[in-house]
CSV table of C-alpha atoms and ligand atoms in Angstrom, one decimal:
chain,number,residue,atom,x,y,z
A,186,MET,CA,-85.5,113.4,-119.7
A,187,ARG,CA,-82.3,111.4,-119.0
A,188,LEU,CA,-81.8,109.2,-122.0
A,189,TRP,CA,-80.2,106.6,-119.7
A,190,ASN,CA,-83.7,105.9,-118.5
A,191,LEU,CA,-85.2,105.2,-121.9
A,192,ARG,CA,-86.2,101.5,-121.7
A,193,LEU,CA,-87.6,99.8,-124.8
A,194,ILE,CA,-88.8,96.4,-123.7
A,195,ASP,CA,-92.1,95.8,-125.5
A,196,PRO,CA,-91.7,95.0,-129.1
A,197,LEU,CA,-93.4,97.7,-131.1
A,198,ILE,CA,-94.1,95.5,-134.1
A,199,GLN,CA,-96.8,93.0,-133.2
A,200,PRO,CA,-97.9,89.6,-134.7
A,201,GLY,CA,-100.7,91.4,-136.5
A,202,ASP,CA,-98.2,93.6,-138.3
A,203,PHE,CA,-96.2,90.6,-139.4
A,204,ALA,CA,-99.4,89.0,-140.6
A,205,ARG,CA,-100.2,92.1,-142.7
A,206,ARG,CA,-96.7,92.0,-144.3
A,207,ARG,CA,-97.2,88.3,-145.3
A,208,ARG,CA,-100.6,89.2,-146.7
A,209,ARG,CA,-99.1,92.0,-148.8
A,210,LEU,CA,-96.5,89.6,-150.1
A,211,LEU,CA,-99.0,86.9,-150.9
A,212,ASP,CA,-101.1,89.4,-152.8
A,213,VAL,CA,-98.3,90.2,-155.2
A,214,MET,CA,-97.1,86.6,-155.8
A,215,ARG,CA,-98.2,84.9,-159.0
A,216,PRO,CA,-101.1,82.5,-158.7
A,217,GLY,CA,-99.9,78.9,-158.4
A,218,SER,CA,-96.5,80.0,-157.0
A,219,ILE,CA,-94.8,79.3,-153.7
A,220,ALA,CA,-92.3,81.4,-151.7
A,221,ILE,CA,-89.6,79.8,-149.5
A,222,VAL,CA,-88.1,82.2,-146.9
A,223,PRO,CA,-85.4,80.5,-144.8
A,224,GLY,CA,-84.4,81.8,-141.4
A,225,ALA,CA,-80.7,82.1,-140.3
A,226,ILE,CA,-78.7,79.1,-139.1
A,227,GLU,CA,-76.5,79.3,-136.1
A,228,GLN,CA,-72.8,80.0,-137.0
A,229,ARG,CA,-70.0,78.3,-135.2
A,230,ARG,CA,-67.5,80.7,-133.6
A,231,ASN,CA,-65.0,78.2,-132.3
A,232,ARG,CA,-65.1,74.6,-131.1
A,233,ASP,CA,-68.6,74.3,-129.5
A,234,ILE,CA,-69.4,78.0,-129.2
A,235,ASN,CA,-71.6,79.9,-131.6
A,236,PHE,CA,-71.7,83.5,-132.6
A,237,PRO,CA,-74.7,85.3,-131.0
A,238,PHE,CA,-77.7,84.4,-133.1
A,239,ARG,CA,-79.2,87.0,-135.4
A,240,GLN,CA,-82.3,86.1,-137.4
A,241,ASP,CA,-82.3,86.7,-141.2
A,242,SER,CA,-83.9,90.1,-141.9
A,243,ASP,CA,-86.4,88.9,-144.6
A,244,PHE,CA,-87.5,86.0,-142.3
A,245,TYR,CA,-87.8,88.3,-139.3
A,246,TYR,CA,-89.7,90.9,-141.4
A,247,LEU,CA,-92.4,88.3,-142.2
A,248,THR,CA,-92.6,86.4,-139.0
A,249,GLY,CA,-91.1,88.2,-136.0
A,250,PHE,CA,-89.7,84.8,-135.1
A,251,CYS,CA,-86.2,84.8,-133.7
A,252,GLU,CA,-85.2,81.1,-133.4
A,253,PRO,CA,-82.6,79.4,-135.6
A,254,ASP,CA,-83.4,76.6,-138.0
A,255,ALA,CA,-86.8,77.9,-139.1
A,256,LEU,CA,-88.4,78.3,-142.5
A,257,LEU,CA,-91.5,80.1,-143.8
A,258,VAL,CA,-93.5,78.9,-146.7
A,259,LEU,CA,-96.1,81.1,-148.4
A,260,ILE,CA,-98.6,79.6,-150.9
A,261,PRO,CA,-101.2,82.1,-152.2
A,262,GLY,CA,-104.7,80.7,-152.5
A,263,ARG,CA,-103.9,77.3,-150.9
A,264,ASP,CA,-107.2,76.0,-149.3
A,265,GLN,CA,-105.5,74.2,-146.4
A,266,GLY,CA,-103.5,77.3,-145.4
A,267,GLU,CA,-101.3,79.9,-147.1
A,268,THR,CA,-98.7,80.4,-144.5
A,269,ILE,CA,-96.6,77.6,-142.9
A,270,VAL,CA,-93.6,77.7,-140.5
A,271,PHE,CA,-91.2,74.9,-139.9
A,272,CYS,CA,-89.3,75.2,-136.7
A,273,ARG,CA,-87.4,73.3,-133.9
A,274,GLU,CA,-89.4,70.9,-131.8
A,275,ARG,CA,-89.7,71.4,-128.1
A,276,ASP,CA,-87.4,69.2,-126.0
A,277,ALA,CA,-87.1,69.4,-122.2
A,278,ALA,CA,-83.4,68.5,-122.0
A,279,SER,CA,-82.1,70.9,-124.7
A,280,GLU,CA,-84.4,73.7,-123.5
A,281,ARG,CA,-82.9,73.3,-120.0
A,282,ARG,CA,-79.6,74.0,-121.6
A,283,ASP,CA,-80.3,76.5,-124.3
A,284,GLY,CA,-83.6,78.1,-123.2
A,285,ARG,CA,-87.2,77.7,-124.3
A,286,VAL,CA,-88.3,77.2,-127.9
A,287,LEU,CA,-91.7,77.9,-129.4
A,288,GLY,CA,-92.3,74.5,-131.1
A,289,PRO,CA,-94.6,73.8,-134.0
A,290,ASP,CA,-97.8,73.5,-132.0
A,291,ALA,CA,-97.6,77.1,-130.8
A,292,CYS,CA,-96.9,78.6,-134.2
A,293,ARG,CA,-100.5,79.2,-135.1
A,294,LEU,CA,-101.3,80.9,-131.9
A,295,VAL,CA,-98.1,82.9,-131.4
A,296,LEU,CA,-97.0,83.8,-134.9
A,297,GLY,CA,-100.5,83.8,-136.5
A,298,VAL,CA,-99.5,81.5,-139.3
A,299,ASP,CA,-101.9,78.8,-140.6
A,300,ASP,CA,-99.7,75.8,-139.7
A,301,GLY,CA,-96.5,74.8,-137.9
A,302,PHE,CA,-94.4,71.7,-138.5
A,303,PRO,CA,-91.2,70.3,-137.1
A,304,VAL,CA,-88.2,71.3,-139.2
A,305,SER,CA,-87.1,67.7,-139.0
A,306,ASP,CA,-90.2,66.8,-141.1
A,307,LEU,CA,-89.1,69.1,-143.9
A,308,ASP,CA,-87.9,66.3,-146.2
A,309,GLU,CA,-91.3,64.7,-146.1
A,310,ILE,CA,-93.5,67.8,-146.4
A,311,LEU,CA,-91.8,70.4,-148.5
A,312,PRO,CA,-91.4,68.4,-151.7
A,313,GLY,CA,-95.2,67.9,-151.7
A,314,LEU,CA,-95.8,71.6,-151.2
A,315,LEU,CA,-93.4,72.4,-154.1
A,316,GLU,CA,-95.1,69.9,-156.5
A,317,GLY,CA,-97.0,71.6,-159.3
A,318,ARG,CA,-96.0,75.1,-158.4
A,319,SER,CA,-95.3,77.3,-161.4
A,320,GLN,CA,-92.7,79.5,-159.7
A,321,ILE,CA,-90.6,79.1,-156.6
A,322,TYR,CA,-89.8,82.5,-155.1
A,323,MET,CA,-86.5,82.3,-153.0
A,324,ASN,CA,-83.3,84.3,-152.6
A,325,LEU,CA,-80.5,82.0,-153.5
A,326,GLY,CA,-77.0,82.5,-152.2
A,327,GLU,CA,-77.8,83.7,-148.7
A,328,HIS,CA,-78.1,80.5,-146.8
A,329,LEU,CA,-76.3,77.8,-148.6
A,330,LEU,CA,-77.6,74.8,-146.6
A,331,TRP,CA,-81.2,75.8,-147.4
A,332,ASP,CA,-80.2,76.4,-151.1
A,333,HIS,CA,-78.8,72.8,-151.3
A,334,ARG,CA,-82.0,71.4,-149.8
A,335,LEU,CA,-84.2,73.2,-152.2
A,336,MET,CA,-82.1,72.0,-155.2
A,337,ARG,CA,-82.3,68.5,-153.9
A,338,TYR,CA,-86.1,68.7,-153.6
A,339,ARG,CA,-86.4,70.1,-157.1
A,340,GLU,CA,-84.2,67.3,-158.5
A,341,GLN,CA,-86.3,64.7,-156.6
A,342,LEU,CA,-89.5,66.1,-158.1
A,343,ALA,CA,-88.0,66.3,-161.6
A,344,GLN,CA,-87.0,62.6,-161.4
A,345,GLN,CA,-90.4,61.6,-160.2
A,346,ARG,CA,-92.3,63.7,-162.8
A,347,SER,CA,-94.2,61.8,-165.5
A,348,SER,CA,-94.2,63.3,-169.0
A,349,GLU,CA,-97.8,64.6,-168.7
A,350,GLU,CA,-97.1,66.5,-165.5
A,351,PRO,CA,-95.9,70.2,-165.7
A,352,GLU,CA,-92.2,71.0,-165.3
A,353,VAL,CA,-90.9,71.7,-161.8
A,354,GLY,CA,-91.3,75.4,-161.0
A,355,GLU,CA,-88.6,77.7,-162.0
A,356,ILE,CA,-86.8,79.6,-159.2
A,357,VAL,CA,-87.5,83.3,-159.2
A,358,THR,CA,-85.8,85.8,-156.9
A,359,LEU,CA,-88.0,86.8,-154.0
A,360,GLY,CA,-85.9,89.9,-153.3
A,361,HIS,CA,-87.6,92.2,-155.7
A,362,LEU,CA,-91.2,91.7,-154.4
A,363,LEU,CA,-90.3,91.6,-150.8
A,364,HIS,CA,-87.7,94.3,-150.8
A,365,GLU,CA,-89.9,96.9,-152.4
A,366,GLN,CA,-92.2,96.4,-149.4
A,367,ARG,CA,-89.3,96.6,-146.9
A,368,LEU,CA,-88.0,99.8,-148.5
A,369,ILE,CA,-91.0,101.9,-147.5
A,370,LYS,CA,-91.2,102.0,-143.7
A,371,SER,CA,-94.5,101.9,-141.9
A,372,ALA,CA,-95.4,104.3,-139.1
A,373,LYS,CA,-94.3,101.8,-136.5
A,374,GLU,CA,-91.0,101.1,-138.3
A,375,GLN,CA,-90.4,104.8,-138.5
A,376,GLU,CA,-91.0,105.1,-134.8
A,377,LEU,CA,-88.6,102.3,-134.0
A,378,MET,CA,-85.9,103.7,-136.2
A,379,ALA,CA,-86.3,107.1,-134.5
A,380,GLN,CA,-85.9,105.3,-131.1
A,381,ALA,CA,-82.8,103.5,-132.4
A,382,ALA,CA,-81.4,106.8,-133.6
A,383,GLN,CA,-82.1,108.4,-130.2
A,384,ILE,CA,-80.3,105.6,-128.4
A,385,SER,CA,-77.3,105.9,-130.7
A,386,VAL,CA,-77.2,109.7,-130.3
A,387,ALA,CA,-77.2,109.3,-126.5
A,388,ALA,CA,-74.4,106.7,-126.8
A,389,HIS,CA,-72.3,109.1,-128.9
A,390,TYR,CA,-72.7,111.8,-126.2
A,391,HIS,CA,-71.3,109.3,-123.7
A,392,ALA,CA,-68.4,108.6,-126.0
A,393,LEU,CA,-67.9,112.3,-126.6
A,394,ALA,CA,-67.8,112.9,-122.9
A,395,MET,CA,-64.7,110.7,-122.5
A,396,ILE,CA,-62.7,111.8,-125.5
A,397,SER,CA,-59.3,112.9,-124.3
A,398,PRO,CA,-55.6,112.1,-125.0
A,399,ASP,CA,-55.7,109.7,-122.0
A,400,VAL,CA,-58.0,107.2,-123.6
A,401,THR,CA,-57.9,104.6,-126.5
A,402,GLU,CA,-60.3,103.9,-129.3
A,403,ALA,CA,-61.2,100.7,-127.4
A,404,ASP,CA,-62.3,102.8,-124.4
A,405,ILE,CA,-64.7,104.7,-126.6
A,406,GLU,CA,-66.0,101.6,-128.3
A,407,ALA,CA,-66.7,100.0,-124.9
A,408,GLU,CA,-68.6,103.1,-123.8
A,409,LEU,CA,-70.8,102.9,-126.9
A,410,HIS,CA,-71.7,99.2,-126.2
A,411,TYR,CA,-72.3,99.8,-122.6
A,412,SER,CA,-74.6,102.7,-123.4
A,413,TYR,CA,-76.6,100.7,-126.0
A,414,ARG,CA,-77.2,97.9,-123.5
A,415,ARG,CA,-78.2,100.2,-120.7
A,416,GLN,CA,-80.8,101.8,-123.0
A,417,GLY,CA,-82.4,98.5,-124.1
A,418,ALA,CA,-80.6,97.9,-127.4
A,419,ARG,CA,-79.0,94.4,-127.5
A,420,ALA,CA,-76.5,94.9,-130.3
A,421,GLU,CA,-74.6,97.1,-132.6
A,422,ALA,CA,-76.1,97.4,-136.1
A,423,TYR,CA,-72.6,97.0,-137.5
A,424,PRO,CA,-69.1,96.8,-136.1
A,425,SER,CA,-68.3,100.2,-134.5
A,426,ILE,CA,-65.7,102.3,-136.2
A,427,VAL,CA,-63.7,104.4,-133.7
A,428,ALA,CA,-60.8,105.8,-135.7
A,429,ALA,CA,-58.2,108.3,-134.4
A,430,GLY,CA,-56.1,110.4,-136.7
A,431,GLU,CA,-55.1,108.6,-139.9
A,432,ASN,CA,-57.0,105.5,-139.0
A,433,ALA,CA,-60.1,107.4,-140.2
A,434,CYS,CA,-58.8,107.1,-143.7
A,435,THR,CA,-59.6,103.4,-143.6
A,436,LEU,CA,-63.3,103.5,-144.3
A,437,HIS,CA,-64.3,100.4,-142.4
A,438,TYR,CA,-61.6,100.6,-139.7
A,439,VAL,CA,-62.6,98.3,-136.9
A,440,GLN,CA,-59.4,97.5,-135.1
A,441,ASN,CA,-60.2,100.2,-132.5
A,442,ASP,CA,-57.1,99.8,-130.4
A,443,SER,CA,-55.0,102.9,-130.9
A,444,GLU,CA,-54.4,105.7,-128.4
A,445,LEU,CA,-55.9,109.1,-129.1
A,446,SER,CA,-53.4,111.9,-129.7
A,447,GLU,CA,-54.1,115.5,-128.7
A,448,ARG,CA,-53.4,116.9,-132.2
A,449,ASP,CA,-55.8,114.4,-133.9
A,450,LEU,CA,-59.4,114.1,-134.8
A,451,VAL,CA,-61.4,111.0,-133.8
A,452,LEU,CA,-64.1,109.6,-136.1
A,453,ILE,CA,-66.9,107.6,-134.5
A,454,ASP,CA,-69.2,105.7,-136.9
A,455,ALA,CA,-71.5,103.6,-134.7
A,456,GLY,CA,-75.2,102.8,-134.3
A,457,CYS,CA,-77.2,100.3,-132.3
A,458,GLU,CA,-79.8,97.8,-133.5
A,459,LEU,CA,-83.1,98.1,-131.7
A,460,GLN,CA,-85.7,95.3,-132.2
A,461,TYR,CA,-83.9,94.4,-135.4
A,462,TYR,CA,-83.9,98.0,-136.8
A,463,ALA,CA,-80.5,99.7,-137.5
A,464,SER,CA,-79.3,103.1,-136.8
A,465,ASP,CA,-76.2,104.6,-138.4
A,466,VAL,CA,-74.5,107.9,-137.4
A,467,THR,CA,-71.0,109.3,-137.7
A,468,ARG,CA,-69.4,112.3,-136.1
A,469,THR,CA,-65.8,113.5,-136.1
A,470,PHE,CA,-64.4,115.3,-133.0
A,471,PRO,CA,-61.1,117.0,-132.1
A,472,VAL,CA,-59.4,115.1,-129.3
A,473,SER,CA,-58.1,118.3,-127.8
A,474,GLY,CA,-61.6,119.9,-127.8
A,475,VAL,CA,-60.6,122.5,-130.4
A,476,PHE,CA,-60.2,122.0,-134.1
A,477,SER,CA,-56.9,123.2,-135.6
A,478,SER,CA,-57.3,125.6,-138.4
A,479,ALA,CA,-56.6,123.0,-141.1
A,480,GLN,CA,-59.0,120.5,-139.4
A,481,ARG,CA,-61.7,123.2,-139.3
A,482,ASP,CA,-61.2,124.1,-143.0
A,483,VAL,CA,-61.9,120.5,-144.0
A,484,TYR,CA,-64.6,120.0,-141.4
A,485,ASP,CA,-66.5,123.0,-142.7
A,486,ILE,CA,-66.5,121.6,-146.2
A,487,VAL,CA,-67.8,118.2,-145.1
A,488,LEU,CA,-70.5,119.8,-142.9
A,489,ALA,CA,-71.7,122.0,-145.8
A,490,ALA,CA,-71.9,118.9,-148.0
A,491,ASN,CA,-73.9,117.1,-145.3
A,492,ARG,CA,-76.3,120.0,-145.1
A,493,ALA,CA,-76.7,120.3,-148.8
A,494,ALA,CA,-77.3,116.6,-149.2
A,495,ILE,CA,-80.0,116.7,-146.4
A,496,ASP,CA,-81.7,119.6,-148.2
A,497,ALA,CA,-81.9,117.4,-151.3
A,498,CYS,CA,-83.7,114.6,-149.4
A,499,ARG,CA,-87.3,115.2,-150.4
A,500,PRO,CA,-89.9,113.7,-152.7
A,501,GLY,CA,-89.5,115.0,-156.2
A,502,ASN,CA,-85.7,114.3,-156.0
A,503,HIS,CA,-84.2,111.0,-156.9
A,504,PHE,CA,-81.8,108.8,-154.8
A,505,ASN,CA,-78.7,110.3,-156.3
A,506,HIS,CA,-79.6,114.0,-155.9
A,507,PRO,CA,-78.2,114.1,-152.3
A,508,HIS,CA,-74.9,112.6,-153.5
A,509,GLU,CA,-74.7,115.0,-156.4
A,510,ALA,CA,-75.3,118.0,-154.1
A,511,ALA,CA,-72.8,116.8,-151.6
A,512,THR,CA,-70.1,116.0,-154.1
A,513,LEU,CA,-70.2,119.4,-155.8
A,514,ILE,CA,-69.7,121.1,-152.4
A,515,LEU,CA,-66.9,118.8,-151.5
A,516,VAL,CA,-65.1,119.4,-154.7
A,517,GLU,CA,-65.6,123.1,-154.7
A,518,GLY,CA,-64.2,123.2,-151.1
A,519,LEU,CA,-61.2,121.1,-152.0
A,520,ILE,CA,-60.4,123.4,-154.9
A,521,GLU,CA,-60.6,126.4,-152.6
A,522,LEU,CA,-58.2,124.7,-150.2
A,523,GLY,CA,-55.8,124.1,-153.1
A,524,LEU,CA,-56.1,120.3,-152.8
A,525,LEU,CA,-57.8,119.9,-156.2
A,526,HIS,CA,-57.3,122.0,-159.3
A,527,GLY,CA,-59.6,122.6,-162.2
A,528,ASP,CA,-63.3,122.9,-163.0
A,529,PRO,CA,-65.5,121.2,-160.4
A,530,GLU,CA,-67.9,119.5,-162.9
A,531,GLN,CA,-65.0,118.2,-165.0
A,532,LEU,CA,-63.1,116.9,-162.0
A,533,ILE,CA,-66.3,115.0,-160.9
A,534,ALA,CA,-66.9,113.7,-164.4
A,535,GLN,CA,-63.4,112.3,-164.5
A,536,GLY,CA,-63.6,110.9,-160.9
A,537,ASP,CA,-60.5,112.9,-159.8
A,538,HIS,CA,-62.2,113.8,-156.5
A,539,GLU,CA,-62.3,110.1,-155.5
A,540,ARG,CA,-58.8,110.5,-154.3
A,541,PHE,CA,-60.2,112.3,-151.3
A,542,CYS,CA,-63.9,111.4,-151.4
A,543,PRO,CA,-63.9,107.7,-152.3
A,544,HIS,CA,-67.4,106.6,-151.3
A,545,LYS,CA,-71.0,107.5,-152.2
A,546,THR,CA,-73.1,109.7,-149.9
A,547,SER,CA,-76.0,107.4,-149.1
A,548,HIS,CA,-77.4,103.9,-148.6
A,549,TRP,CA,-80.8,102.7,-147.5
A,550,LEU,CA,-81.3,102.0,-143.8
A,551,GLY,CA,-83.7,99.6,-142.1
A,552,LEU,CA,-83.5,96.0,-140.8
A,553,ASP,CA,-80.1,95.9,-142.4
A,554,VAL,CA,-77.6,98.8,-142.1
A,555,HIS,CA,-77.1,98.6,-145.9
A,556,ASP,CA,-80.8,97.9,-146.3
A,557,VAL,CA,-82.5,96.3,-149.3
A,558,GLY,CA,-84.3,98.0,-152.1
A,559,ASP,CA,-83.2,98.9,-155.6
A,560,TYR,CA,-81.3,102.2,-156.0
A,561,ARG,CA,-82.2,102.4,-159.7
A,562,LEU,CA,-85.3,101.4,-161.6
A,563,GLY,CA,-84.3,100.5,-165.1
A,564,ASP,CA,-81.9,103.1,-166.3
A,565,SER,CA,-82.9,105.8,-163.9
A,566,TRP,CA,-82.2,106.6,-160.2
A,567,ARG,CA,-85.4,105.9,-158.3
A,568,ASP,CA,-87.4,108.7,-156.8
A,569,LEU,CA,-87.3,109.4,-153.1
A,570,MET,CA,-90.7,108.7,-151.5
A,571,PRO,CA,-92.2,109.2,-148.0
A,572,GLY,CA,-91.2,106.3,-145.7
A,573,MET,CA,-87.8,105.7,-147.2
A,574,VAL,CA,-84.9,106.0,-144.8
A,575,LEU,CA,-81.4,106.7,-146.0
A,576,THR,CA,-78.0,107.9,-144.7
A,577,VAL,CA,-76.3,111.1,-145.7
A,578,GLU,CA,-72.6,110.7,-145.1
A,579,PRO,CA,-70.1,112.8,-147.1
A,580,GLY,CA,-66.5,112.5,-146.1
A,581,ILE,CA,-63.0,113.8,-147.0
A,582,TYR,CA,-60.0,111.5,-146.3
A,583,ILE,CA,-56.4,112.7,-146.7
A,584,PRO,CA,-54.0,109.9,-145.8
A,585,ARG,CA,-50.3,110.5,-144.9
A,586,ASP,CA,-48.7,108.5,-147.6
A,587,ASP,CA,-47.0,108.8,-150.9
A,588,SER,CA,-50.2,109.7,-152.7
A,589,THR,CA,-50.4,113.0,-150.7
A,590,ALA,CA,-46.7,114.0,-150.6
A,591,GLU,CA,-47.4,117.4,-152.2
A,592,ILE,CA,-50.1,118.4,-149.7
A,593,ALA,CA,-49.4,120.7,-146.7
A,594,GLN,CA,-48.5,118.7,-143.6
A,595,ALA,CA,-51.4,120.2,-141.6
A,596,TYR,CA,-54.0,118.5,-143.9
A,597,ARG,CA,-52.4,115.1,-144.0
A,598,GLY,CA,-53.5,112.1,-141.8
A,599,MET,CA,-57.1,113.1,-141.3
A,600,GLY,CA,-60.4,111.6,-142.2
A,601,ILE,CA,-63.7,113.5,-141.6
A,602,ARG,CA,-67.2,112.0,-142.1
A,603,ILE,CA,-70.4,113.5,-140.9
A,604,GLU,CA,-73.3,111.1,-141.2
A,605,ASP,CA,-77.0,111.4,-140.4
A,606,ALA,CA,-80.0,109.0,-140.8
A,607,VAL,CA,-82.8,110.7,-142.7
A,608,LEU,CA,-86.5,109.8,-143.1
A,609,ILE,CA,-88.2,111.0,-146.3
A,610,GLN,CA,-91.5,112.6,-145.5
A,611,LYS,CA,-94.3,114.1,-147.6
A,612,GLN,CA,-92.7,117.5,-147.4
A,613,GLY,CA,-88.9,117.2,-147.1
A,614,CYS,CA,-87.4,115.0,-144.5
A,615,GLN,CA,-86.8,114.3,-140.8
A,616,VAL,CA,-83.2,113.9,-139.6
A,617,LEU,CA,-83.5,111.0,-137.1
A,618,THR,CA,-80.0,111.8,-135.7
A,619,GLU,CA,-80.6,115.5,-135.4
A,620,GLY,CA,-80.0,115.5,-131.6
A,621,LEU,CA,-76.2,114.9,-132.1
A,622,ILE,CA,-74.3,118.2,-132.4
A,623,LYS,CA,-72.2,118.7,-135.5
A,624,GLU,CA,-71.6,122.5,-135.8
A,625,PRO,CA,-67.9,122.9,-134.9
A,626,ASP,CA,-68.6,125.8,-132.6
A,627,ASP,CA,-71.2,123.7,-130.7
A,628,ILE,CA,-68.7,120.8,-130.5
A,629,GLU,CA,-66.0,123.0,-129.1
A,630,ALA,CA,-68.4,124.7,-126.6
A,631,TRP,CA,-69.7,121.2,-125.5
A,632,MET,CA,-66.2,119.9,-125.0
A,633,ALA,CA,-65.1,123.0,-123.2
A,634,ALA,CA,-68.1,122.8,-120.8
A,635,ARG,CA,-67.3,119.2,-120.2
A,636,ALA,CA,-63.6,120.0,-119.5
A,637,GLY,CA,-64.8,122.8,-117.1
A,638,LYS,CA,-67.0,120.3,-115.3
A,639,ARG,CA,-64.1,117.9,-115.1
A,640,ASN,CA,-61.8,120.5,-113.6
A,641,THR,CA,-64.4,121.6,-111.1
A,642,ALA,CA,-64.8,118.0,-110.1
A,643,ARG,CA,-61.0,117.7,-109.7
A,644,VAL,CA,-60.9,120.8,-107.5
A,645,VAL,CA,-63.8,119.8,-105.4
A,646,ALA,CA,-62.3,116.3,-105.0
B,984,LIG,N1,-71.8,103.4,-141.2
B,984,LIG,C1,-71.3,102.1,-141.6
B,984,LIG,C2,-71.5,101.8,-143.0
B,984,LIG,O1,-72.3,102.4,-143.7
B,984,LIG,O2,-70.9,100.8,-143.5
């Protein structure tokens, strides 16, 4: 199958799935409480132009509704309806300019909630819904305009309250309840994330096909975006990192405007977002098509660490086991190369390896690239469970600066990271980004075959 032809038009997650998520949240909320889940607000880019709109992940998770200026209210056990959406009203003139909106009347039918109201009526309706609630679940600090409104309503209620009436409900963070649910991906979410990974893998192959000293980081970035859009993904899950040579030592390098040099590696850390679900994958390739011996030494260590961490991704292990496995391999390898000296466990305990390996190995992946969910429960790392998705991304970075003056020139000015997205299963795990080559011999063979094809094309032409 040509991956170019993979088209993903129909949303896999349907209104019934969003309704089940709301039900699960309502079932764990305290009786007498209320949850406020604000949607995202449009952000101005410059003058009268906004950034492309992206819905808040919590709000999307519970509604599937992608318009700005919306708010979800959940009230467990409320006789007149437990789920209410506030949204923009329909208006012919503005819809002619900006496109159709759903409008409050269609909320019940389309979103499956109990009621829909115009967001312009919030001041009249929401204080009444808050009145008498023992807890108000909400995530403060994410959408400041909504935070201010909620605080204003609480103050209003506190002022109106008579001494016999109960105190205005305390604000409790919603994150914990909701994010525990988001952390374990359903079968449909797993399917969607596998598709997102597949699109990203195909995009990386398109990028790989054009790597040569004739191109710039910007050319590769453009190829990734083009490939995502052609395959049905609207956006990147995070700003693409295309980092040649020493640029790869900047972990979140996004300038992406340098030329590639024949003697360098190029690190590509890029993943698409598909129907709101993120993918995240990194590979590091030799621009010439062949690793130098120093590049290969370091690459082999990072690859061994990536494989050891993936082996540790299984139920029965906790979140930090993959990191511990990867770090030990990285440090042992750096000692063997003569870049670190001493006992591996002691070096790790002292943090001496962070000079070359400054970041952790994993983060959760889902609707957000650095997805929600606690990494620790109390004092302990949390256990890995089927349905969790995490990245495995060990790396070694050796800048060419004063801090590495004593290191052999051949090792300086390189950053290597190899990252996969991993789904925990009942037995072990599935590597969602498996399709993207990472064995150095495979990379060299792939690039040589591509160069052969290019030369043939030139001769024929
Ligand atoms: N791969 C991008 C990040 O984890 O920040």
